[in-house]
Short mmCIF file of C-alpha atoms and ligand atoms in Angstrom, two decimals:
data_model
loop_
_atom_site.label_atom_id
_atom_site.label_comp_id
_atom_site.label_asym_id
_atom_site.label_seq_id
_atom_site.Cartn_x
_atom_site.Cartn_y
_atom_site.Cartn_z
CA UNK A 3 52.82 -45.12 -8.99
CA UNK A 4 53.75 -43.33 -12.16
CA UNK A 5 50.51 -41.05 -11.73
CA UNK A 6 52.03 -40.09 -8.23
CA UNK A 7 55.39 -39.40 -9.97
CA UNK A 8 53.64 -36.89 -12.44
CA UNK A 9 51.92 -34.81 -9.66
CA UNK A 10 54.95 -34.22 -7.51
CA UNK A 11 56.33 -30.92 -7.95
CA UNK A 12 59.68 -31.27 -9.67
CA UNK A 13 62.26 -29.63 -7.20
CA UNK A 14 65.10 -30.67 -9.46
CA UNK A 15 63.55 -29.12 -12.54
CA UNK A 16 64.67 -25.80 -13.99
CA UNK A 17 61.36 -23.63 -12.94
CA UNK A 18 62.09 -24.69 -9.21
CA UNK A 19 63.39 -21.80 -7.16
CA UNK A 20 61.11 -22.14 -4.03
CA UNK A 21 63.01 -23.92 -1.50
CA UNK A 22 66.58 -23.75 0.17
CA UNK A 23 67.22 -27.38 -1.48
CA UNK A 24 67.10 -28.25 -5.08
CA UNK A 25 68.51 -30.29 -7.57
CA UNK A 26 70.68 -33.66 -6.94
CA UNK A 27 74.11 -34.72 -6.08
CA UNK A 28 73.96 -37.93 -8.41
CA UNK A 29 76.41 -39.71 -6.22
CA UNK A 30 74.40 -38.96 -3.10
CA UNK A 31 71.07 -40.08 -4.55
CA UNK A 32 72.54 -43.52 -5.61
CA UNK A 33 73.73 -43.88 -1.85
CA UNK A 34 70.10 -42.86 -0.86
CA UNK A 35 68.73 -45.72 -2.85
CA UNK A 36 71.37 -48.13 -1.61
CA UNK A 37 70.57 -47.15 1.93
CA UNK A 38 67.08 -47.69 1.38
CA UNK A 39 67.86 -51.45 0.17
CA UNK A 40 70.43 -51.95 3.18
CA UNK A 41 67.79 -50.93 5.58
CA UNK A 42 70.09 -50.65 8.45
CA UNK A 43 69.62 -48.64 11.73
CA UNK A 44 72.23 -46.31 13.41
CA UNK A 45 71.88 -46.91 17.05
CA UNK A 46 74.55 -49.84 17.26
CA UNK A 47 77.41 -50.95 15.93
CA UNK A 48 75.99 -54.59 15.73
CA UNK A 49 73.37 -53.60 13.33
CA UNK A 50 75.05 -50.51 11.23
CA UNK A 51 78.37 -51.90 11.16
CA UNK A 52 80.52 -49.81 8.66
CA UNK A 53 77.75 -47.04 8.51
CA UNK A 54 78.82 -46.04 12.04
CA UNK A 55 82.49 -45.59 10.97
CA UNK A 56 81.14 -43.51 7.96
CA UNK A 57 79.09 -41.32 10.21
CA UNK A 58 81.94 -40.84 12.64
CA UNK A 59 84.15 -39.95 9.73
CA UNK A 60 81.57 -37.20 8.22
CA UNK A 61 80.87 -35.89 11.41
CA UNK A 62 84.73 -35.23 12.02
CA UNK A 63 84.71 -33.87 8.63
CA UNK A 64 82.00 -31.24 9.25
CA UNK A 65 83.56 -30.43 12.80
CA UNK A 66 86.96 -29.51 11.14
CA UNK A 67 85.29 -27.21 8.66
CA UNK A 68 83.65 -25.49 11.77
CA UNK A 69 86.80 -25.39 13.63
CA UNK A 70 85.47 -27.64 16.36
CA UNK A 71 88.81 -29.34 17.26
CA UNK A 72 87.75 -32.37 19.48
CA UNK A 73 84.00 -31.93 18.65
CA UNK A 74 81.27 -34.42 18.14
CA UNK A 75 77.86 -34.51 16.55
CA UNK A 76 74.81 -36.55 15.31
CA UNK A 77 72.66 -36.79 12.33
CA UNK A 78 69.22 -35.72 12.99
CA UNK A 79 65.93 -35.31 10.57
CA UNK A 80 66.31 -31.73 10.09
CA UNK A 81 67.37 -28.30 11.04
CA UNK A 82 64.28 -27.91 13.62
CA UNK A 83 65.28 -31.07 15.22
CA UNK A 84 69.18 -30.10 15.16
CA UNK A 85 68.18 -26.71 16.92
CA UNK A 86 65.82 -28.89 19.28
CA UNK A 87 68.82 -31.00 20.44
CA UNK A 88 71.24 -28.03 20.91
CA UNK A 89 68.42 -26.20 23.05
CA UNK A 90 67.91 -29.71 25.11
CA UNK A 91 71.67 -29.80 25.67
CA UNK A 92 71.76 -26.14 26.37
CA UNK A 93 68.90 -26.27 29.05
CA UNK A 94 70.67 -29.50 30.71
CA UNK A 95 74.10 -27.82 30.68
CA UNK A 96 72.21 -24.67 32.64
CA UNK A 97 70.17 -26.81 34.89
CA UNK A 98 71.46 -30.22 35.55
CA UNK A 99 68.68 -31.08 37.66
CA UNK A 100 66.17 -30.52 35.06
CA UNK A 101 66.59 -34.03 33.11
CA UNK A 102 65.46 -35.97 36.39
CA UNK A 103 63.55 -33.24 38.09
CA UNK A 104 61.75 -31.36 35.38
CA UNK A 105 61.51 -27.64 35.09
CA UNK A 106 58.34 -26.57 36.51
CA UNK A 107 58.10 -22.78 37.36
CA UNK A 108 61.56 -21.80 35.86
CA UNK A 109 62.01 -18.67 33.66
CA UNK A 110 65.14 -19.79 31.46
CA UNK A 111 65.38 -17.34 28.66
CA UNK A 112 66.49 -17.86 25.17
CA UNK A 113 67.76 -15.12 22.40
CA UNK A 114 67.57 -15.18 18.79
CA UNK A 115 67.11 -12.65 16.15
CA UNK A 116 63.76 -11.33 14.87
CA UNK A 117 64.81 -13.51 11.51
CA UNK A 118 65.87 -16.50 13.28
CA UNK A 119 64.02 -19.65 12.58
CA UNK A 120 60.68 -20.56 13.96
CA UNK A 121 61.77 -23.51 15.09
CA UNK A 122 63.50 -21.83 18.23
CA UNK A 123 59.92 -20.73 19.19
CA UNK A 124 58.52 -24.23 18.62
CA UNK A 125 61.37 -26.05 20.50
CA UNK A 126 60.82 -23.65 23.53
CA UNK A 127 57.24 -25.00 23.70
CA UNK A 128 58.08 -28.42 23.19
CA UNK A 129 60.95 -28.22 25.90
CA UNK A 130 58.76 -26.59 28.32
CA UNK A 131 60.77 -23.39 28.39
CA UNK A 132 57.43 -21.78 27.15
CA UNK A 133 57.44 -19.86 23.79
CA UNK A 134 57.15 -16.72 25.38
CA UNK A 135 60.76 -17.01 26.88
CA UNK A 136 62.05 -16.66 23.49
CA UNK A 137 63.20 -13.12 23.15
CA UNK A 138 63.65 -11.72 19.57
CA UNK A 139 66.22 -9.25 19.27
CA UNK A 140 66.21 -6.92 16.23
CA UNK A 141 67.99 -7.07 13.18
CA UNK A 142 70.04 -4.22 11.21
CA UNK A 143 69.27 -3.05 7.71
CA UNK A 144 71.09 -5.98 6.66
CA UNK A 145 69.30 -8.56 8.41
CA UNK A 146 71.76 -9.21 11.17
CA UNK A 147 71.35 -9.80 14.85
CA UNK A 148 72.23 -6.64 16.78
CA UNK A 149 74.86 -7.67 19.37
CA UNK A 150 74.44 -4.31 21.27
CA UNK A 151 70.78 -5.04 21.67
CA UNK A 152 71.61 -8.51 22.81
CA UNK A 153 73.75 -7.66 25.56
CA UNK A 154 71.49 -4.96 26.90
CA UNK A 155 68.56 -7.32 26.47
CA UNK A 156 70.43 -9.83 28.84
CA UNK A 157 71.17 -7.29 31.32
CA UNK A 158 67.38 -6.34 31.81
CA UNK A 159 66.32 -9.84 32.07
CA UNK A 160 68.52 -10.64 34.53
CA UNK A 161 67.39 -7.46 36.63
CA UNK A 162 64.17 -8.76 36.18
CA UNK A 163 64.84 -12.10 37.49
CA UNK A 164 64.97 -14.22 34.39
CA UNK A 165 67.87 -16.85 33.85
CA UNK A 166 69.30 -16.12 30.73
CA UNK A 167 70.28 -19.56 29.10
CA UNK A 168 71.24 -19.83 25.46
CA UNK A 169 71.78 -17.41 22.34
CA UNK A 170 71.05 -18.66 19.18
CA UNK A 171 72.69 -16.79 16.04
CA UNK A 172 71.71 -17.62 12.57
CA UNK A 173 74.28 -18.44 9.58
CA UNK A 174 72.06 -17.99 6.75
CA UNK A 175 68.62 -16.78 7.57
CA UNK A 176 65.66 -18.34 5.86
CA UNK A 177 64.33 -15.26 4.02
CA UNK A 178 67.14 -12.85 3.56
CA UNK A 179 69.83 -15.37 3.79
CA UNK A 180 71.67 -12.90 6.00
CA UNK A 181 74.74 -13.76 8.59
CA UNK A 182 74.53 -12.67 12.10
CA UNK A 183 77.86 -11.45 13.47
CA UNK A 184 79.16 -14.77 15.03
CA UNK A 185 82.12 -13.11 16.37
CA UNK A 186 80.15 -10.16 18.51
CA UNK A 187 77.32 -12.36 19.25
CA UNK A 188 79.43 -15.02 20.64
CA UNK A 189 81.73 -12.69 22.49
CA UNK A 190 78.22 -11.46 24.20
CA UNK A 191 77.26 -15.11 24.88
CA UNK A 192 80.57 -16.16 26.79
CA UNK A 193 80.75 -12.87 28.47
CA UNK A 194 77.54 -13.60 30.13
CA UNK A 195 78.48 -17.54 30.23
CA UNK A 196 75.39 -18.55 28.16
CA UNK A 197 75.23 -21.23 25.89
CA UNK A 198 76.33 -20.31 22.32
CA UNK A 199 74.31 -22.30 19.39
CA UNK A 200 74.50 -21.32 15.73
CA UNK A 201 71.41 -22.21 13.26
CA UNK A 202 73.90 -22.99 10.15
CA UNK A 203 71.16 -25.06 8.75
CA UNK A 204 71.27 -22.97 5.20
CA UNK A 205 74.40 -21.29 5.71
CA UNK A 206 77.01 -23.56 7.29
CA UNK A 207 78.10 -25.02 3.72
CA UNK A 208 79.81 -21.82 3.27
CA UNK A 209 82.42 -23.01 5.78
CA UNK A 210 83.58 -25.05 2.92
CA UNK A 211 84.35 -22.39 0.30
CA UNK A 212 87.52 -20.37 0.68
CA UNK A 213 86.15 -17.10 -0.44
CA UNK A 214 82.74 -17.59 1.36
CA UNK A 215 83.77 -18.90 5.15
CA UNK A 216 84.65 -15.35 6.43
CA UNK A 217 80.89 -14.83 6.68
CA UNK A 218 80.78 -17.35 9.65
CA UNK A 219 84.01 -15.92 11.27
CA UNK A 220 83.43 -16.42 14.90
CA UNK A 221 82.06 -19.99 14.12
CA UNK A 222 84.43 -21.71 16.52
CA UNK A 223 83.22 -19.97 19.69
CA UNK A 224 79.86 -21.53 19.35
CA UNK A 225 79.16 -24.56 21.77
CA UNK A 226 76.94 -26.02 18.81
CA UNK A 227 75.87 -25.69 15.21
CA UNK A 228 73.14 -26.64 13.21
CA UNK A 229 74.40 -28.04 9.55
CA UNK A 230 72.38 -29.10 6.81
CA UNK A 231 73.75 -30.80 3.87
CA UNK A 232 70.40 -31.31 2.35
CA UNK A 233 70.21 -27.70 1.48
CA UNK A 234 73.12 -26.20 -0.37
CA UNK A 235 75.07 -29.51 -0.75
CA UNK A 236 72.61 -31.20 -2.80
CA UNK A 237 72.21 -34.09 -0.76
CA UNK A 238 68.65 -36.02 -0.83
CA UNK A 239 66.44 -35.12 1.94
CA UNK A 240 67.05 -35.61 4.96
CA UNK A 241 70.87 -35.19 5.80
CA UNK A 242 71.32 -32.64 8.76
CA UNK A 243 73.82 -32.83 11.45
CA UNK A 244 74.07 -31.22 14.70
CA UNK A 245 77.65 -30.60 16.05
CA UNK A 246 78.81 -29.77 19.70
CA UNK A 247 82.13 -28.58 20.63
CA UNK A 248 82.59 -30.87 23.47
CA UNK A 249 83.10 -34.75 22.87
CA UNK A 250 80.84 -36.67 25.12
CA UNK A 251 78.04 -34.13 25.63
CA UNK A 252 75.74 -35.77 23.41
CA UNK A 253 76.09 -39.07 25.26
CA UNK A 254 76.00 -37.11 28.41
CA UNK A 255 72.45 -35.82 28.01
CA UNK A 256 70.91 -38.48 25.87
CA UNK A 257 72.28 -41.93 26.97
CA UNK A 258 70.24 -44.49 28.29
CA UNK A 259 70.72 -47.78 29.30
CA UNK A 260 68.93 -50.43 27.18
CA UNK A 261 70.20 -53.87 28.07
CA UNK A 262 68.68 -55.45 25.11
CA UNK A 263 70.25 -52.98 22.53
CA UNK A 264 73.56 -51.47 23.89
CA UNK A 265 75.60 -54.63 24.73
CA UNK A 266 78.92 -54.64 23.26
CA UNK A 267 81.44 -52.44 21.15
CA UNK A 268 82.61 -49.32 22.35
CA UNK A 269 80.04 -46.55 22.74
CA UNK A 270 81.59 -44.44 19.94
CA UNK A 271 80.17 -46.83 17.67
CA UNK A 272 76.78 -47.50 19.17
CA UNK A 273 75.36 -43.92 17.87
CA UNK A 274 72.17 -44.37 19.52
CA UNK A 275 73.66 -43.46 22.69
CA UNK A 276 73.95 -39.91 21.55
CA UNK A 277 70.84 -39.37 19.33
CA UNK A 278 67.16 -38.84 20.31
CA UNK A 279 66.07 -41.20 17.76
CA UNK A 280 66.44 -44.84 18.59
CA UNK A 281 65.60 -46.24 14.83
CA UNK A 282 67.66 -44.11 12.35
CA UNK A 283 68.33 -43.99 8.77
CA UNK A 284 72.08 -44.06 7.54
CA UNK A 285 72.15 -40.48 6.24
CA UNK A 286 75.72 -39.95 6.56
CA UNK A 287 76.25 -42.46 4.09
CA UNK A 288 74.94 -40.15 1.25
CA UNK A 289 76.80 -37.08 2.02
CA UNK A 290 79.98 -39.38 2.54
CA UNK A 291 79.22 -40.90 -1.31
CA UNK A 292 79.16 -37.42 -2.53
CA UNK A 293 82.07 -36.37 -0.51
CA UNK A 294 84.14 -39.19 -1.98
CA UNK A 295 82.91 -38.48 -5.43
CA UNK A 296 83.66 -34.64 -5.58
CA UNK A 297 86.42 -34.34 -3.07
CA UNK A 298 86.77 -31.05 -0.83
CA UNK A 299 87.16 -29.07 -4.07
CA UNK A 300 83.68 -30.35 -5.02
CA UNK A 301 81.84 -28.35 -2.53
CA UNK A 302 83.50 -25.19 -3.35
CA UNK A 303 82.79 -25.55 -7.17
CA UNK A 304 79.29 -26.33 -6.43
CA UNK A 305 78.73 -23.26 -4.28
CA UNK A 306 80.78 -21.02 -6.98
CA UNK A 307 77.99 -21.99 -9.63
CA UNK A 308 75.09 -21.29 -7.05
CA UNK A 309 76.51 -17.86 -6.40
CA UNK A 310 76.87 -17.19 -10.11
CA UNK A 311 73.54 -17.89 -10.66
CA UNK A 312 72.59 -15.67 -7.69
CA UNK A 313 74.82 -12.83 -9.34
CA UNK A 314 73.09 -13.00 -12.80
CA UNK A 315 69.44 -12.69 -11.11
CA UNK A 316 70.98 -9.74 -8.73
CA UNK A 317 71.66 -8.07 -12.38
CA UNK A 318 68.35 -8.40 -13.56
CA UNK A 319 66.85 -6.87 -10.45
CA UNK A 320 69.22 -3.88 -10.03
CA UNK A 321 69.27 -3.15 -13.74
CA UNK A 322 65.82 -3.46 -14.18
CA UNK A 323 63.51 -0.35 -13.66
CA UNK A 324 60.41 -2.78 -13.01
CA UNK A 325 62.44 -4.08 -9.99
CA UNK A 326 63.45 -3.28 -6.57
CA UNK A 327 65.87 -5.19 -4.39
CA UNK A 328 64.69 -5.66 -0.77
CA UNK A 329 68.14 -6.40 0.80
CA UNK A 330 71.69 -7.02 -0.44
CA UNK A 331 72.10 -10.78 -0.78
CA UNK A 332 74.65 -12.65 1.27
CA UNK A 333 74.10 -16.08 0.09
CA UNK A 334 71.89 -18.09 -2.26
CA UNK A 335 68.36 -16.24 -1.53
CA UNK A 336 67.52 -13.08 -3.90
CA UNK A 337 64.85 -10.96 -2.01
CA UNK A 338 63.06 -8.54 -4.42
CA UNK A 339 59.74 -7.01 -5.53
CA UNK A 340 58.24 -5.93 -8.98
CA UNK A 341 57.30 -2.36 -8.18
CA UNK A 342 53.68 -1.78 -7.48
CA UNK A 343 52.90 -5.51 -7.88
CA UNK A 344 51.79 -7.80 -4.99
CA UNK A 345 54.55 -10.45 -4.37
CA UNK A 346 52.06 -13.11 -3.30
CA UNK A 347 50.17 -12.69 -6.15
CA UNK A 348 52.95 -12.90 -8.75
CA UNK A 349 54.02 -15.90 -7.22
CA UNK A 350 50.86 -17.63 -7.15
CA UNK A 351 50.02 -16.48 -10.97
CA UNK A 352 53.64 -18.24 -11.83
CA UNK A 353 52.99 -21.46 -9.94
CA UNK A 354 49.13 -21.31 -11.76
CA UNK A 355 50.50 -20.99 -15.16
CA UNK A 356 53.00 -23.84 -14.62
CA UNK A 357 55.76 -21.14 -15.03
CA UNK A 358 57.78 -21.28 -11.79
CA UNK A 359 57.59 -22.31 -8.23
CA UNK A 360 58.86 -19.45 -6.32
CA UNK A 361 58.20 -18.52 -2.70
CA UNK A 362 57.86 -15.03 -0.96
CA UNK A 363 58.19 -13.98 2.51
CA UNK A 364 58.73 -10.85 4.48
CA UNK A 365 61.79 -8.47 4.53
CA UNK A 366 61.66 -5.19 6.38
CA UNK A 367 57.96 -5.47 6.83
CA UNK A 368 57.06 -6.11 3.52
CA UNK A 369 55.96 -8.89 1.21
CA UNK A 370 59.00 -9.88 -1.42
CA UNK A 371 59.57 -12.71 -3.96
CA UNK A 372 62.24 -15.03 -2.62
CA UNK A 373 64.10 -16.39 -5.42
CA UNK A 374 66.91 -19.46 -4.32
CA UNK A 375 69.43 -20.32 -6.73
CA UNK A 376 70.32 -23.70 -4.84
CA UNK A 377 70.52 -25.70 -7.86
CA UNK A 378 73.85 -25.53 -9.56
CA UNK A 379 72.46 -27.50 -12.49
CA UNK A 380 70.47 -24.53 -13.77
CA UNK A 381 71.94 -22.17 -16.16
CA UNK A 382 71.90 -18.52 -16.52
CA UNK A 383 69.06 -18.89 -19.21
CA UNK A 384 66.86 -20.62 -16.67
CA UNK A 385 67.20 -17.53 -14.92
CA UNK A 386 66.57 -15.35 -17.77
CA UNK A 387 63.51 -17.33 -18.48
CA UNK A 388 62.09 -16.82 -14.99
CA UNK A 389 62.19 -12.98 -15.20
CA UNK A 390 60.86 -12.99 -18.59
CA UNK A 391 57.82 -15.00 -17.23
CA UNK A 392 57.85 -12.92 -14.40
CA UNK A 393 57.58 -9.83 -16.31
CA UNK A 394 54.63 -11.03 -18.60
CA UNK A 395 52.74 -12.32 -15.69
CA UNK A 396 53.20 -9.08 -14.00
CA UNK A 397 51.90 -7.30 -16.92
CA UNK A 398 48.19 -8.75 -15.85
CA UNK A 399 48.44 -8.31 -12.25
CA UNK A 400 46.91 -5.17 -10.99
CA UNK A 401 49.08 -2.39 -9.64
CA UNK A 402 48.79 -1.72 -6.02
CA UNK A 403 49.35 1.78 -5.03
CA UNK A 404 51.45 2.64 -2.12
CA UNK A 405 49.35 4.01 0.58
CA UNK A 406 50.30 7.78 -0.03
CA UNK A 407 49.88 7.27 -3.81
CA UNK A 408 46.31 5.71 -3.30
CA UNK A 409 45.01 8.51 -0.89
CA UNK A 410 46.40 11.19 -3.46
CA UNK A 411 44.48 9.29 -6.30
CA UNK A 412 41.37 9.52 -4.20
CA UNK A 413 41.52 13.21 -3.51
CA UNK A 414 42.09 14.09 -7.29
CA UNK A 415 39.03 12.05 -8.13
N1 LIG B 520 64.06 -24.01 7.23
C1 LIG B 520 63.19 -24.72 6.71
C2 LIG B 520 63.22 -24.78 4.99
C3 LIG B 520 62.76 -23.45 4.57
C4 LIG B 520 62.71 -23.60 3.05
O1 LIG B 520 63.38 -24.34 2.41
O2 LIG B 520 62.32 -22.30 2.68
#
């Protein structure tokens, strides 16, 4: 056991900048351990008891943050499944016959941005919509979906005999952390009568921050929203929810008769009548525990600390002549390059020397380092050490000349 602990990457440590989650909220970790000991399941009130009430209360708080007045929701194993639930509901709302009759031979189309999450394509395959029916709309220089291109593409598809079905905007893209213009995209979706889903797995937490929630302006236009407290809110994995505007919609599409299980109490407390899973952990409990501990202000303080770290890292990049910012950060990911050095090799070298765990991604067609400042327990000194280590490692990594410079160099030899 001790060996396994020793060999596990330290996602709460001061050298971890690799994922969209990091660190721990202590009260949530305590609730997670208690949840394992209580070992209940969320499908019926009979077995979940107070945990059903807790989940309903937490869903209500998240719906309030999203402006989903009389909304509903369910906890899911992660953002990919949250997006899947939304796509299932969107499909069944567009074609009510599919649940019983299947969907052979249809050409339903889903729209997301070129920087949207890969689960959209994966889910389209799982659902039988077909991966090729996911249309990726180009992004602008800030990494945001272009609403005008979206509208034109939908018109074009209608003329070609497709059935546009669902638009999926992203609030906090996985690499650049960009926010799609939700108001404009929502207007296009409404105008065309399409389901409007927002993948806020990363960025929906900004709804709980006074100065940041404007980045999700238009969120209340959405039919559904993926919201992952296990990312910015520091709740132990998994803790993710899928919210819908319309109460009763999840039950409409996921309820099944099971005489041995759903026997009494109100449907509102038999939460298995609106989830994909049958047996299900009480993931709402750890979020509820942290919310009781921190209060509404706690989330705001947490995000403010995360943003301060991000700004400190950004200063390193814009003020250091060795670096180049790849895209202006909108949330908690900083994408940059060390001039002339391959980002993937630098990340590998940092990991190999045990100096840092940080990932790379692609922005604007080139590989960039993606530094994530999601752990508010870190200090600016941890960021300083990261950049010192990066520069030290970089000194020993061969410079890669840009194509033109390389050709020039060849000609002169
Ligand atoms: N969207 C899944 C997690 C991605 C990340 O942590 O980098």
